[in-house]
Amino acid sequence: MKTSMTNEEFYAGLLDLPKPKYPFPDTIHPDFQQLRKKYYNWIDTEYIIHSKQAREKHKAHNLCDIAARGCPFLRSIDELLPLANYTANGAMMDDYFDRCSRNEMYEITNRINELLTGSDPNEPAENGIFHLYWMLRQDALTCNFPEHLYKRFVKSIYRVFQGYAEEKTYYNLNTVPPLPVYLIIREDTSGVQPYCDYVAMQKDYRQIPDEIFDHPHIKRIQTLCSLLIGIHNDIISLPKELHREGDTMNIVKVLQQEYKITIQEAYFKSLELHDNYLNEFLVLQNHLPPFDKWQNMIFEYIQDLGIMISGIYVWHIDTIRYQNGNYVEGEYTNGN
């Protein structure tokens, strides 16, 4: 049924609308407070490109908690560091380069990939974004990250930043993408595929053969993780993105344009899409193909993907990152 509610009226009542719900438990790594101290140090020593105001806001966001909630069963803080680095550095980098061009983002992405793969093994001379990614590789080597899992992790990170580059076209033109384009880009920019790879660092999952992780059934479950978290992030960040020009990669805005409906109808349609993906996740979890001796371990791995989803959602609803006055505006000014 059509409604005459204006965008401002919708915005005023947004907090009272239904939100995503998950049937998975959430928990947090016991070393999360220690991890925060390292995160604050990264900001103070590496993020000098950001203004002091931006750095203080980032500290309050506690972006490292996403890693601690997404992979709470890692055996030590050393195993958490590469994931926390990717998470925090990726988010702060995305904030800083918010309005850079597509080509500039690809240049940044390719430079990061050189450092993460080790094709350029040299330590960057200056502290900053690139130095942090060089540190990520050093921390990965120190914690004995299995080579095959690290390669997956790095490849997935490249896809995330490729998504960051592709969305610049829509951001810079203040244009909402069609739904099929949104789904392709958002699967990457949700930043979740590296998490799906990193969940395999927990418990005994690193023993699982690559061909099982490459199975279409498992790949689809991982895609659903990316879309679920991408959509719930869009829903949580909607209050911010309704009032900022260029924030067009949001499922509510996309569905409003796609179906020529009101913002309120688009919000509920976004929840419906999210819940359809959640139902698909649960069906696939309960109807696994035969994986022989790996069957029980794969089922538990997927259970921990659910814990990852739930944990990241708890961070999203607890953080002040998306509240008015608390988000960080892009400070990069040399873009086109």
XYZ file of N, CA and C in Angstrom, residues 74 120 256:
9
model
N 39.963 -17.735 17.297
C 41.390 -17.786 16.981
C 42.184 -18.011 18.265
N 56.512 -7.155 -3.948
C 57.423 -6.105 -3.494
C 57.647 -6.343 -2.001
N 14.487 1.365 -3.961
C 13.560 2.472 -4.198
C 13.581 2.873 -5.661
